[in-house]
Amino acid sequence: MVPPEPRRERSYAHMSPTGTTKIPDVARALQNEPLSQRRDDGWWRHAVVYQVYPRSFADGNGDGLGDLRGITEHLDHLNDGTPSSLGVDAIWLSPIYPSPDFDFGYDVADYLDVDPRFGTLADFTAFVSASHDRGLKVILDLVLNHTSHLHPWFEASRSSRDGPYADWYIWRDSPGRSLTGRRRRPNNWRSWFRGPAWTWDETRKQFYMHTFLPEQPDLNWRNPDVRAALMNVVRTWLERGVDGFRLDVFNVYFKDAMLRSNPLAIGRRGAWSWQRHVHDRDQPELADALLEMRALVDSYGGKMTVGELFDNSVVAAAAHVAPHHLIFDWLLLTTPWSASRFRAAIAAREVAFGPDRWPANVLSNHDQSRHATRFAKDGVSVAEGDARAKVAAAMLLTLRGAAFMYYGEELGMRDIVVANSQAFDPPARRASFLFPWWNRDQSRAPMSWRGGPGGGFTTGRPWLPVSPDVSDRNVARQSAEPDSVLSFYRRLIWLRRETPVLGEGGQEVIEVGDDDVLAYARRLGDSSALVLLNFASRSARVQVPPAASGRGWRIAASTHEHDAAAGALGPTLTLGPLEAIVALDA
Ligand code: GLC
């Protein structure tokens, strides 16, 4: 079966129908922080962060679902202190909290516990200390915009209009009935997961607001008790030893105080894009709340956050960056396989971020089609797709910024195909002509550890099918092949660890005489690196710029064989098809 064509479906990253480039006021307020005076020199700047989707990584008890024990047992793959492991610096865990799974953990029923299917708090403690023993930091996903509708706070809130939790969510009366007798909603806001953002509650006889599913009611961040409770969540996990947080859709925490309707817009397919989202996110009050959270996180020392911006504007993303706090922008995630498109994207980011703000680079995550699939959409062979995956790896791991990778990308894992009718992903089950949705199950297949029925992921029945290519593409097999995607990731990550200019240096994109070659230099003090990435399936003759040190370039990593004597680069060079070279000044 041919995988669904993501371009025609809703891409999760295209959240802003208007492609806004305006800096929201809240971000402007944060921009006033004296960024350059407080130079951010924490571990996260040069870090490679590995995202684990806990359901799909490793099953320690044979029930078909991944769990904490499984993750702990596989930490050697991530970093055993030697170049035969990946060598990453940190693990980001997608939510592990108790959840009824309407959005697979992104609907939290208890912020302070671990879902029994993933283990216990004791398993979590064991996981954190095993990670720390290997020098791995632990980053938790914090979903603070909304809870599950089964969270005790919401159950209490819906049960009474004047109890202690009455004002913990966003409740409103209906402003009356329409001519057809239908209850009118408080305003025109939409849910990102289809339909209106308001659901009627029969117990309270009021509407409540939800940016996502009706089973994910939005918290009322304007209520000081809510804010205090959420800060307590942050503090508790810091006390339990975590090193940072990924903040889910943080710029949606606050909505317009008067709940004004959004102005209408001409958009693409889908009602979300038919309005400008000016009142349902990016409110000025957010700045103060973020500063409070940052102060709390920073008070522990050595901790960071990375915020998921619910908007695709790189300008807005840059404006939210502050010391110790990274922001995901979506530019690289939405750029197709083309050197000139990546050159333009990188230039746009560099302009938006400037030299002081530190980007977060990411090509794949649990909401998107995997990049090895996206980049091979033009129907290239498996071998060519893998060659592109290696070029992409070289880019991800050498661009200025923290690098975030998604489990399985180190193998070149592709999406699996799951029809919407079979989907677990809730919005995919609600998909329709006017609500096109790319089924996210497809990028959440079990990790391919080795060949065989459960792919080494489980001894039971996996919750999603293992990848159809699991017997060819798995950790065991690729570990033994020096040319595999995995071996290339390992070489590059270890090179990055040992080479400060790759982790910390400034960056300049350069022209080398062939449009299909993306080239850039990194510079730190008097050391430099040169990265040459041939996006084309033909060879490319390029001009090699002189190293600033005058010492000349020597190849430190390449996708292709070079004999040792030729490891030194002359003024011109022929790159092989889909060749990536990382050279250092000798
Ligand atoms: C974030 C998560 C996504 C989730 C949504 C709602 O965008 O990445 O998986 O569905 O928030 O919590």
Coordinates of C-alpha atoms and ligand atoms in Angstrom, one line a residue:
M1 CA 0.0 0.0 0.0
V2 CA 1.2 3.5 -0.8
P3 CA 1.6 5.7 2.3
P4 CA -0.8 8.6 2.5
E5 CA 0.5 11.8 0.9
P6 CA 1.2 14.0 3.9
R7 CA 1.4 17.2 1.9
R8 CA -2.3 17.0 1.2
E9 CA -3.1 16.2 4.7
R10 CA -2.7 18.4 7.7
S11 CA 0.9 18.6 8.7
Y12 CA 1.0 19.0 12.5
A13 CA 3.7 21.7 12.1
H14 CA 1.6 24.0 10.0
M15 CA -0.3 25.4 12.9
S16 CA -0.6 28.9 11.8
P17 CA -2.9 29.3 8.7
T18 CA -1.7 32.8 8.1
G19 CA 2.0 31.8 8.4
T20 CA 2.4 34.7 10.9
T21 CA 5.8 36.4 11.1
K22 CA 4.7 38.9 13.7
I23 CA 6.3 38.6 17.1
P24 CA 3.6 38.2 19.7
D25 CA 3.7 40.8 22.5
V26 CA 4.5 38.2 25.0
A27 CA 7.6 37.1 23.2
R28 CA 8.6 40.7 22.7
A29 CA 8.4 41.2 26.5
L30 CA 10.7 38.2 27.0
Q31 CA 13.1 39.5 24.4
N32 CA 14.0 42.3 26.8
E33 CA 15.9 39.9 29.0
P34 CA 19.6 40.8 28.8
L35 CA 20.4 37.7 26.8
S36 CA 24.0 38.3 25.9
Q37 CA 24.9 39.4 29.4
R38 CA 23.8 36.1 30.8
R39 CA 25.6 33.9 28.3
D40 CA 24.0 30.5 28.4
D41 CA 26.8 28.0 28.7
G42 CA 24.9 25.0 29.9
W43 CA 25.1 21.4 28.7
W44 CA 22.0 21.7 26.5
R45 CA 23.7 24.0 24.0
H46 CA 25.9 21.3 22.6
A47 CA 23.7 18.4 23.7
V48 CA 22.3 15.7 21.5
V49 CA 18.9 14.9 23.0
Y50 CA 17.2 11.5 22.2
Q51 CA 13.4 11.5 22.3
V52 CA 11.9 8.2 23.6
Y53 CA 8.2 7.6 23.0
P54 CA 7.8 5.3 26.0
R55 CA 5.0 3.1 24.6
S56 CA 7.2 2.2 21.6
F57 CA 10.8 1.9 22.8
A58 CA 11.2 -1.3 24.8
D59 CA 8.8 -3.6 26.6
G60 CA 10.3 -4.9 29.8
N61 CA 7.3 -7.1 30.9
G62 CA 6.0 -8.6 27.7
D63 CA 2.6 -6.8 27.6
G64 CA 3.2 -5.3 24.2
L65 CA 3.7 -1.8 25.5
G66 CA 7.0 -0.1 26.2
D67 CA 7.8 0.7 29.8
L68 CA 10.4 2.3 32.1
R69 CA 12.1 -1.0 32.8
G70 CA 12.5 -1.6 29.1
I71 CA 14.1 1.8 28.6
T72 CA 16.5 1.3 31.5
E73 CA 17.6 -2.0 30.1
H74 CA 18.4 -0.4 26.8
L75 CA 20.4 2.6 28.1
D76 CA 23.6 1.1 26.8
H77 CA 22.4 1.7 23.2
L78 CA 22.1 5.4 24.0
N79 CA 25.4 5.8 25.9
D80 CA 27.7 3.2 27.4
G81 CA 30.6 5.6 27.5
T82 CA 32.2 4.2 24.3
P83 CA 31.8 4.9 20.6
S84 CA 30.0 1.6 20.1
S85 CA 27.0 3.3 21.6
L86 CA 25.3 6.4 20.2
G87 CA 26.8 8.8 22.8
V88 CA 23.8 11.1 23.2
D89 CA 23.7 13.5 26.2
A90 CA 20.1 13.4 27.3
I91 CA 16.8 11.5 27.0
W92 CA 13.5 13.3 26.6
L93 CA 10.6 11.0 27.6
S94 CA 7.2 11.7 26.1
P95 CA 4.6 11.6 28.9
I96 CA 4.8 8.8 31.4
Y97 CA 2.1 10.0 33.8
P98 CA -1.2 8.1 34.4
S99 CA -3.4 8.8 31.5
P100 CA -6.6 7.3 30.0
D101 CA -4.8 7.6 26.6
F102 CA -7.3 9.7 24.7
D103 CA -4.1 11.4 23.4
F104 CA -1.6 8.8 24.5
G105 CA -0.2 10.4 27.6
Y106 CA -0.8 14.0 26.5
D107 CA -4.0 13.8 28.5
V108 CA -2.6 13.6 32.1
A109 CA -4.7 12.2 34.9
D110 CA -2.1 12.7 37.6
Y111 CA 1.0 14.9 37.2
L112 CA 2.9 13.4 40.1
D113 CA 2.8 9.7 39.4
V114 CA 3.8 7.2 36.8
D115 CA 1.3 5.3 34.7
P116 CA 1.3 1.7 36.1
R117 CA 1.6 0.4 32.6
F118 CA 5.0 2.2 32.4
G119 CA 6.0 1.1 35.9
T120 CA 6.2 2.7 39.3
L121 CA 7.9 5.7 40.9
A122 CA 10.6 3.3 42.0
D123 CA 11.1 2.3 38.4
F124 CA 11.4 5.9 37.5
T125 CA 14.0 6.5 40.2
A126 CA 16.0 3.5 39.0
F127 CA 15.8 4.9 35.5
V128 CA 17.0 8.3 36.5
S129 CA 19.9 7.0 38.5
A130 CA 20.9 4.5 35.8
S131 CA 20.8 7.4 33.3
H132 CA 22.8 9.7 35.5
D133 CA 25.4 6.9 36.0
R134 CA 26.0 7.0 32.3
G135 CA 26.1 10.8 32.2
L136 CA 22.7 11.0 30.6
K137 CA 20.4 13.8 31.5
V138 CA 16.6 13.2 31.8
I139 CA 14.1 15.6 30.3
L140 CA 10.4 15.1 31.1
D141 CA 7.5 16.2 28.9
L142 CA 5.2 18.6 30.8
V143 CA 1.7 19.0 29.5
L144 CA 0.5 22.0 31.5
N145 CA -2.0 23.6 29.1
H146 CA -4.6 20.9 29.7
T147 CA -5.3 17.8 31.8
S148 CA -7.3 14.7 31.1
H149 CA -11.1 15.1 31.6
L150 CA -10.5 12.3 34.2
H151 CA -8.0 14.3 36.3
P152 CA -9.5 14.8 39.8
W153 CA -9.2 18.6 39.3
F154 CA -11.5 18.5 36.3
E155 CA -13.9 16.0 37.9
A156 CA -14.2 18.4 40.9
S157 CA -14.5 21.4 38.6
R158 CA -17.3 20.0 36.6
S159 CA -19.2 18.8 39.6
S160 CA -19.9 22.2 41.0
R161 CA -20.0 25.9 40.1
D162 CA -18.8 27.0 43.5
G163 CA -16.5 24.3 44.8
P164 CA -12.8 24.9 45.4
Y165 CA -11.9 23.7 41.8
A166 CA -14.8 25.6 40.1
D167 CA -12.5 28.1 38.4
W168 CA -9.6 25.7 37.6
Y169 CA -10.8 25.3 33.9
I170 CA -12.3 27.7 31.4
W171 CA -16.1 27.6 31.9
R172 CA -18.7 29.8 30.4
D173 CA -22.5 30.0 30.1
S174 CA -24.1 29.6 26.7
P175 CA -25.0 33.1 25.4
G176 CA -28.4 31.7 24.4
R177 CA -30.0 29.7 21.6
S178 CA -29.6 30.0 17.9
L179 CA -32.7 30.3 15.6
T180 CA -32.6 26.6 15.2
G181 CA -32.7 26.1 19.0
R182 CA -29.0 25.1 19.2
R183 CA -27.1 26.2 22.3
R184 CA -24.7 29.0 21.2
R185 CA -21.1 28.7 22.1
P186 CA -19.2 31.4 24.0
N187 CA -17.1 32.3 20.9
N188 CA -15.8 31.0 17.6
W189 CA -12.7 29.2 18.8
R190 CA -11.9 25.9 17.2
S191 CA -10.2 22.7 18.5
W192 CA -6.9 21.7 16.7
F193 CA -8.3 18.2 16.8
R194 CA -11.5 19.1 15.0
G195 CA -14.7 20.8 15.9
P196 CA -15.5 23.7 18.2
A197 CA -13.2 24.4 21.1
W198 CA -16.2 24.3 23.5
T199 CA -18.0 21.3 24.8
W200 CA -21.3 21.4 26.8
D201 CA -21.2 19.8 30.2
E202 CA -24.6 18.5 31.5
T203 CA -23.6 18.5 35.1
R204 CA -22.5 22.2 35.3
K205 CA -24.7 23.3 32.5
Q206 CA -21.9 25.3 31.0
F207 CA -19.4 25.0 28.2
Y208 CA -15.7 24.2 28.9
M209 CA -12.9 25.1 26.6
H210 CA -10.4 22.7 25.0
T211 CA -7.7 23.5 22.4
F212 CA -7.4 19.7 21.7
L213 CA -9.9 16.9 22.4
P214 CA -13.0 17.4 24.6
E215 CA -11.2 14.8 26.8
Q216 CA -8.3 17.4 27.2
P217 CA -9.9 20.4 29.0
D218 CA -7.7 23.5 29.1
L219 CA -6.6 24.7 32.6
N220 CA -7.3 28.3 33.7
W221 CA -3.8 29.7 34.1
R222 CA -5.3 33.0 35.3
N223 CA -6.3 31.3 38.5
P224 CA -3.4 31.7 41.0
D225 CA -4.2 28.3 42.6
V226 CA -3.8 26.6 39.3
R227 CA -0.5 28.3 38.7
A228 CA 0.7 27.4 42.2
A229 CA -0.3 23.7 41.6
L230 CA 1.5 23.6 38.3
M231 CA 4.7 25.1 39.8
N232 CA 4.4 22.4 42.5
V233 CA 4.5 19.8 39.7
V234 CA 7.6 21.4 38.2
R235 CA 9.3 21.5 41.7
T236 CA 8.4 17.9 42.5
W237 CA 10.0 16.5 39.4
L238 CA 13.1 18.7 39.9
E239 CA 13.3 17.3 43.4
R240 CA 13.1 13.8 41.9
G241 CA 16.2 14.6 40.0
V242 CA 15.1 15.4 36.4
D243 CA 17.3 17.7 34.4
G244 CA 14.8 19.6 32.3
F245 CA 11.4 19.7 30.8
R246 CA 9.9 19.9 27.3
L247 CA 6.9 22.2 27.6
D248 CA 4.0 21.0 25.5
V249 CA 2.3 23.8 23.6
F250 CA 3.4 26.4 26.1
N251 CA 2.2 29.5 24.2
V252 CA -1.4 28.4 24.5
Y253 CA -1.5 28.5 28.3
F254 CA -3.3 31.9 28.4
K255 CA -6.3 32.9 26.3
D256 CA -7.8 36.3 25.9
A257 CA -9.3 37.4 29.2
M258 CA -12.5 38.5 27.5
L259 CA -12.6 35.3 25.4
R260 CA -13.1 37.4 22.2
S261 CA -13.8 35.6 19.0
N262 CA -10.8 35.2 16.6
P263 CA -11.0 37.3 13.4
L264 CA -11.8 35.3 10.3
A265 CA -9.2 34.5 7.7
I266 CA -9.1 32.8 4.3
G267 CA -7.3 29.5 5.0
R268 CA -6.7 26.1 3.5
R269 CA -8.9 23.1 4.0
G270 CA -10.1 22.8 7.6
A271 CA -11.9 25.2 9.9
W272 CA -8.8 25.8 12.1
S273 CA -7.3 27.7 9.2
W274 CA -10.3 29.9 8.7
Q275 CA -9.4 32.2 11.5
R276 CA -6.5 34.1 12.8
H277 CA -5.5 32.7 16.2
V278 CA -4.9 35.9 18.0
H279 CA -7.1 35.4 21.0
D280 CA -6.7 31.7 21.8
R281 CA -2.9 31.8 22.3
D282 CA 0.1 34.2 22.8
Q283 CA -1.4 36.4 25.4
P284 CA 0.7 39.0 27.2
E285 CA 0.2 37.3 30.6
L286 CA 2.3 34.4 29.4
A287 CA 5.6 36.3 29.8
D288 CA 5.2 36.6 33.5
A289 CA 4.2 32.9 34.0
L290 CA 7.2 31.8 31.9
L291 CA 9.5 34.0 33.9
E292 CA 8.2 32.4 37.1
M293 CA 8.7 28.9 35.8
R294 CA 12.2 29.8 34.5
A295 CA 13.2 31.3 37.9
L296 CA 12.0 28.1 39.5
V297 CA 13.9 25.8 37.1
D298 CA 17.0 28.0 37.2
S299 CA 17.0 28.0 41.0
Y300 CA 18.0 24.3 40.8
G301 CA 21.1 25.0 38.7
G302 CA 22.1 23.1 35.5
K303 CA 18.5 22.6 34.4
M304 CA 16.8 23.6 31.1
T305 CA 13.5 23.7 29.4
V306 CA 12.6 23.4 25.7
G307 CA 9.3 24.8 24.7
E308 CA 7.1 23.5 21.9
L309 CA 5.8 26.6 20.2
F310 CA 2.2 26.0 18.9
D311 CA 2.8 28.2 15.9
N312 CA 5.1 27.9 12.9
S313 CA 6.7 31.3 13.0
V314 CA 10.5 31.2 13.4
V315 CA 10.5 34.8 14.4
A316 CA 8.1 34.1 17.2
A317 CA 10.2 31.1 18.2
A318 CA 13.4 33.1 18.4
A319 CA 11.8 35.7 20.5
H320 CA 10.9 33.1 23.2
V321 CA 14.4 31.9 23.5
A322 CA 16.1 32.8 26.8
P323 CA 19.1 31.5 28.7
H324 CA 18.6 27.9 29.8
H325 CA 15.5 27.7 27.6
L326 CA 15.3 26.5 24.1
I327 CA 12.4 26.6 21.7
F328 CA 11.4 24.2 18.9
D329 CA 10.7 26.0 15.7
W330 CA 9.3 24.0 12.9
L331 CA 11.3 25.3 9.9
L332 CA 13.7 22.3 9.5
L333 CA 10.8 19.9 10.2
T334 CA 8.8 21.2 7.3
T335 CA 11.6 21.7 4.7
P336 CA 11.6 19.2 1.8
W337 CA 14.7 17.4 0.5
S338 CA 16.4 20.2 -1.3
A339 CA 19.8 21.9 -0.6
S340 CA 18.5 25.3 -1.6
R341 CA 15.4 25.0 0.5
F342 CA 17.5 24.1 3.5
R343 CA 19.9 26.9 2.8
A344 CA 16.9 29.3 2.8
A345 CA 15.5 27.8 6.0
I346 CA 18.8 28.0 7.8
A347 CA 19.3 31.6 6.6
A348 CA 15.8 32.5 7.9
R349 CA 16.6 31.0 11.3
E350 CA 20.0 32.7 11.6
V351 CA 18.3 36.1 10.8
A352 CA 15.6 35.4 13.4
F353 CA 17.9 34.0 16.1
G354 CA 21.0 36.2 15.6
P355 CA 24.3 35.0 17.1
D356 CA 23.1 35.0 20.8
R357 CA 20.0 32.9 20.7
W358 CA 20.6 29.2 20.5
P359 CA 18.4 27.1 18.2
A360 CA 17.1 23.6 18.7
N361 CA 17.4 21.4 15.6
V362 CA 14.9 18.6 15.0
L363 CA 13.9 16.6 11.9
S364 CA 11.5 14.1 13.4
N365 CA 9.2 13.6 16.4
H366 CA 6.1 11.8 17.5
D367 CA 3.7 14.1 15.7
Q368 CA 5.3 14.0 12.2
S369 CA 6.1 11.7 9.4
R370 CA 9.6 10.4 10.0
H371 CA 12.2 12.3 8.0
A372 CA 13.6 9.2 6.3
T373 CA 10.1 8.8 4.8
R374 CA 9.5 12.5 4.1
F375 CA 12.9 12.8 2.3
A376 CA 12.3 9.8 0.1
K377 CA 8.8 10.9 -1.0
D378 CA 10.0 11.1 -4.6
G379 CA 10.2 7.3 -4.7
V380 CA 13.9 6.8 -4.4
S381 CA 15.4 3.3 -3.7
V382 CA 15.8 2.1 -0.2
A383 CA 19.6 2.5 -0.5
E384 CA 19.2 6.1 -1.7
G385 CA 16.8 6.8 1.0
D386 CA 19.4 5.6 3.5
A387 CA 22.0 7.7 1.9
R388 CA 19.8 10.8 2.3
A389 CA 19.2 9.8 5.9
K390 CA 22.9 10.0 6.5
V391 CA 23.3 13.4 4.8
A392 CA 20.4 14.6 7.0
A393 CA 22.1 13.2 10.1
A394 CA 25.3 15.1 9.2
M395 CA 23.2 18.3 8.9
L396 CA 21.3 17.7 12.2
L397 CA 24.4 17.0 14.1
T398 CA 26.6 19.8 12.8
L399 CA 24.3 22.7 12.5
R400 CA 24.6 25.4 15.2
G401 CA 22.2 24.4 18.0
A402 CA 21.1 21.6 20.3
A403 CA 20.2 18.5 18.3
F404 CA 17.0 16.6 19.1
M405 CA 16.7 13.1 17.5
Y406 CA 13.7 10.8 17.6
Y407 CA 14.1 7.1 18.5
G408 CA 14.7 4.9 15.5
E409 CA 16.0 7.7 13.3
E410 CA 19.5 6.5 14.0
L411 CA 18.5 3.4 11.9
G412 CA 16.8 5.4 9.2
M413 CA 13.5 3.9 10.4
R414 CA 10.6 4.7 8.0
D415 CA 6.9 5.3 8.9
I416 CA 4.7 2.3 9.0
V417 CA 1.3 2.4 7.2
V418 CA -1.8 2.5 9.4
A419 CA -5.1 3.4 7.8
N420 CA -7.2 6.0 9.6
S421 CA -9.9 3.4 10.1
Q422 CA -7.4 1.3 12.2
A423 CA -5.8 4.3 13.9
F424 CA -5.2 4.7 17.6
D425 CA -4.3 8.4 17.1
P426 CA -7.6 10.1 18.1
P427 CA -7.6 13.0 15.6
A428 CA -7.0 10.4 12.8
R429 CA -10.2 8.7 13.9
R430 CA -12.0 12.0 13.5
A431 CA -10.5 12.7 10.1
S432 CA -12.9 13.8 7.3
F433 CA -12.7 15.7 4.1
L434 CA -12.8 19.0 6.0
F435 CA -10.5 17.7 8.7
P436 CA -7.6 16.0 6.9
W437 CA -5.2 14.5 9.4
W438 CA -2.0 12.6 9.0
N439 CA -2.3 9.5 11.3
R440 CA 0.5 9.9 13.9
D441 CA 0.6 6.1 14.7
Q442 CA 2.6 5.8 11.5
S443 CA 5.7 7.4 13.1
R444 CA 5.3 5.6 16.4
A445 CA 6.1 2.0 15.4
P446 CA 8.0 -0.2 18.0
M447 CA 11.8 0.4 18.0
S448 CA 13.5 -2.2 15.8
W449 CA 16.1 -3.8 18.0
R450 CA 16.6 -7.0 16.1
G451 CA 14.9 -9.3 13.5
G452 CA 12.1 -11.7 14.5
P453 CA 8.4 -11.3 15.4
G454 CA 8.5 -8.6 18.1
G455 CA 11.6 -7.0 16.6
G456 CA 13.3 -7.3 20.0
F457 CA 10.8 -4.7 21.3
T458 CA 8.5 -7.2 23.0
T459 CA 8.0 -10.9 23.6
G460 CA 4.2 -10.2 23.5
R461 CA 1.9 -8.7 20.9
P462 CA 3.2 -5.2 20.1
W463 CA 0.6 -2.4 20.5
L464 CA 1.4 -1.2 16.9
P465 CA 2.9 -3.4 14.2
V466 CA 6.6 -3.6 14.0
S467 CA 8.2 -2.1 10.9
P468 CA 7.9 -4.3 7.9
D469 CA 11.7 -4.0 7.3
V470 CA 12.6 -5.0 10.8
S471 CA 14.7 -8.0 9.8
D472 CA 16.9 -5.8 7.6
R473 CA 16.9 -2.6 9.6
N474 CA 17.5 -3.1 13.3
V475 CA 20.1 -2.2 15.9
A476 CA 21.8 -5.6 16.0
R477 CA 22.3 -5.7 12.3
Q478 CA 23.4 -2.1 11.8
S479 CA 25.8 -2.2 14.7
A480 CA 27.8 -4.8 12.8
E481 CA 27.8 -2.8 9.6
P482 CA 30.4 0.0 9.4
D483 CA 28.4 1.7 6.6
S484 CA 25.0 1.6 8.3
V485 CA 23.0 4.7 9.2
L486 CA 23.5 3.7 12.8
S487 CA 27.3 3.5 12.5
F488 CA 27.3 7.0 10.9
Y489 CA 25.2 8.5 13.7
R490 CA 27.6 7.0 16.2
R491 CA 30.7 8.4 14.5
L492 CA 29.2 11.8 14.1
I493 CA 27.8 12.1 17.6
W494 CA 31.2 11.0 19.1
L495 CA 33.0 13.5 16.8
R496 CA 30.6 16.2 18.0
R497 CA 31.3 15.3 21.6
E498 CA 35.1 15.6 21.1
T499 CA 35.1 18.7 18.9
P500 CA 34.0 21.9 20.7
V501 CA 33.6 23.8 17.5
L502 CA 30.8 21.5 16.4
G503 CA 29.0 21.8 19.7
E504 CA 29.5 25.5 20.4
G505 CA 30.8 27.3 17.3
G506 CA 29.2 30.1 15.3
Q507 CA 28.0 29.3 11.8
E508 CA 28.2 30.8 8.4
V509 CA 26.5 29.3 5.3
I510 CA 28.9 29.4 2.3
E511 CA 28.5 29.0 -1.5
V512 CA 30.7 26.4 -3.0
G513 CA 29.6 26.5 -6.6
D514 CA 26.9 23.9 -6.8
D515 CA 23.3 24.7 -5.8
D516 CA 22.7 21.1 -4.7
V517 CA 25.5 21.3 -2.1
L518 CA 24.6 22.8 1.3
A519 CA 27.8 24.0 2.8
Y520 CA 28.6 25.9 6.0
A521 CA 31.5 26.6 8.3
R522 CA 31.5 26.6 12.1
R523 CA 34.0 28.7 14.0
L524 CA 35.0 28.8 17.7
G525 CA 38.1 30.8 18.7
D526 CA 40.8 29.8 16.2
S527 CA 39.3 26.4 15.3
S528 CA 36.9 25.8 12.4
A529 CA 34.9 23.1 10.8
L530 CA 33.6 22.8 7.3
V531 CA 30.4 20.8 6.4
L532 CA 29.7 19.8 2.8
L533 CA 26.4 18.1 2.1
N534 CA 25.6 16.9 -1.4
F535 CA 21.8 16.6 -1.7
A536 CA 22.0 15.3 -5.3
S537 CA 22.3 11.7 -6.5
R538 CA 25.1 12.8 -8.8
S539 CA 28.6 13.9 -8.0
A540 CA 29.3 17.5 -7.5
R541 CA 32.5 19.5 -8.1
V542 CA 32.9 22.2 -5.3
Q543 CA 35.3 24.9 -4.4
V544 CA 36.7 24.5 -0.9
P545 CA 37.1 27.7 1.0
P546 CA 40.4 28.1 2.8
A547 CA 40.3 27.4 6.6
A548 CA 40.5 30.6 8.6
S549 CA 43.5 29.3 10.5
G550 CA 45.4 28.9 7.3
R551 CA 46.2 25.3 8.3
G552 CA 44.0 23.5 5.7
W553 CA 41.1 21.0 6.1
R554 CA 41.2 17.3 7.0
I555 CA 38.2 15.1 6.7
A556 CA 37.0 14.0 10.2
A557 CA 33.9 12.1 9.0
S558 CA 32.4 11.2 5.7
T559 CA 29.7 9.0 4.3
H560 CA 32.1 7.8 1.6
E561 CA 35.5 6.2 1.7
H562 CA 38.6 8.5 1.3
D563 CA 42.1 7.1 1.4
A564 CA 44.1 8.5 4.3
A565 CA 46.4 10.7 2.1
A566 CA 43.4 12.2 0.4
G567 CA 41.9 13.1 3.8
A568 CA 43.4 16.6 3.3
L569 CA 41.1 18.8 1.2
G570 CA 42.5 20.8 -1.7
P571 CA 41.0 23.9 -3.2
T572 CA 38.5 21.9 -5.3
L573 CA 36.8 18.6 -4.5
T574 CA 34.5 16.2 -6.2
L575 CA 31.8 15.0 -3.8
G576 CA 30.2 11.7 -4.5
P577 CA 26.5 11.4 -4.9
L578 CA 24.8 12.1 -1.6
E579 CA 28.1 12.5 0.1
A580 CA 28.4 14.3 3.4
I581 CA 31.8 15.5 4.6
V582 CA 32.7 17.1 8.0
A583 CA 36.2 18.5 7.9
L584 CA 38.2 20.2 10.6
D585 CA 41.1 22.6 10.3
A586 CA 44.1 20.3 10.7
Ligands
GLC1 C1 1.7 18.5 21.6 C2 2.1 17.1 21.5 C3 1.1 16.3 20.8 C4 -0.2 16.4 21.5 C5 -0.6 17.8 21.7 C6 -1.7 18.0 22.7 O1 1.7 19.1 20.4 O2 3.4 17.0 20.8 O3 1.5 14.9 20.7 O4 -1.2 15.7 20.8 O5 0.5 18.6 22.2 O6 -1.3 17.7 24.0

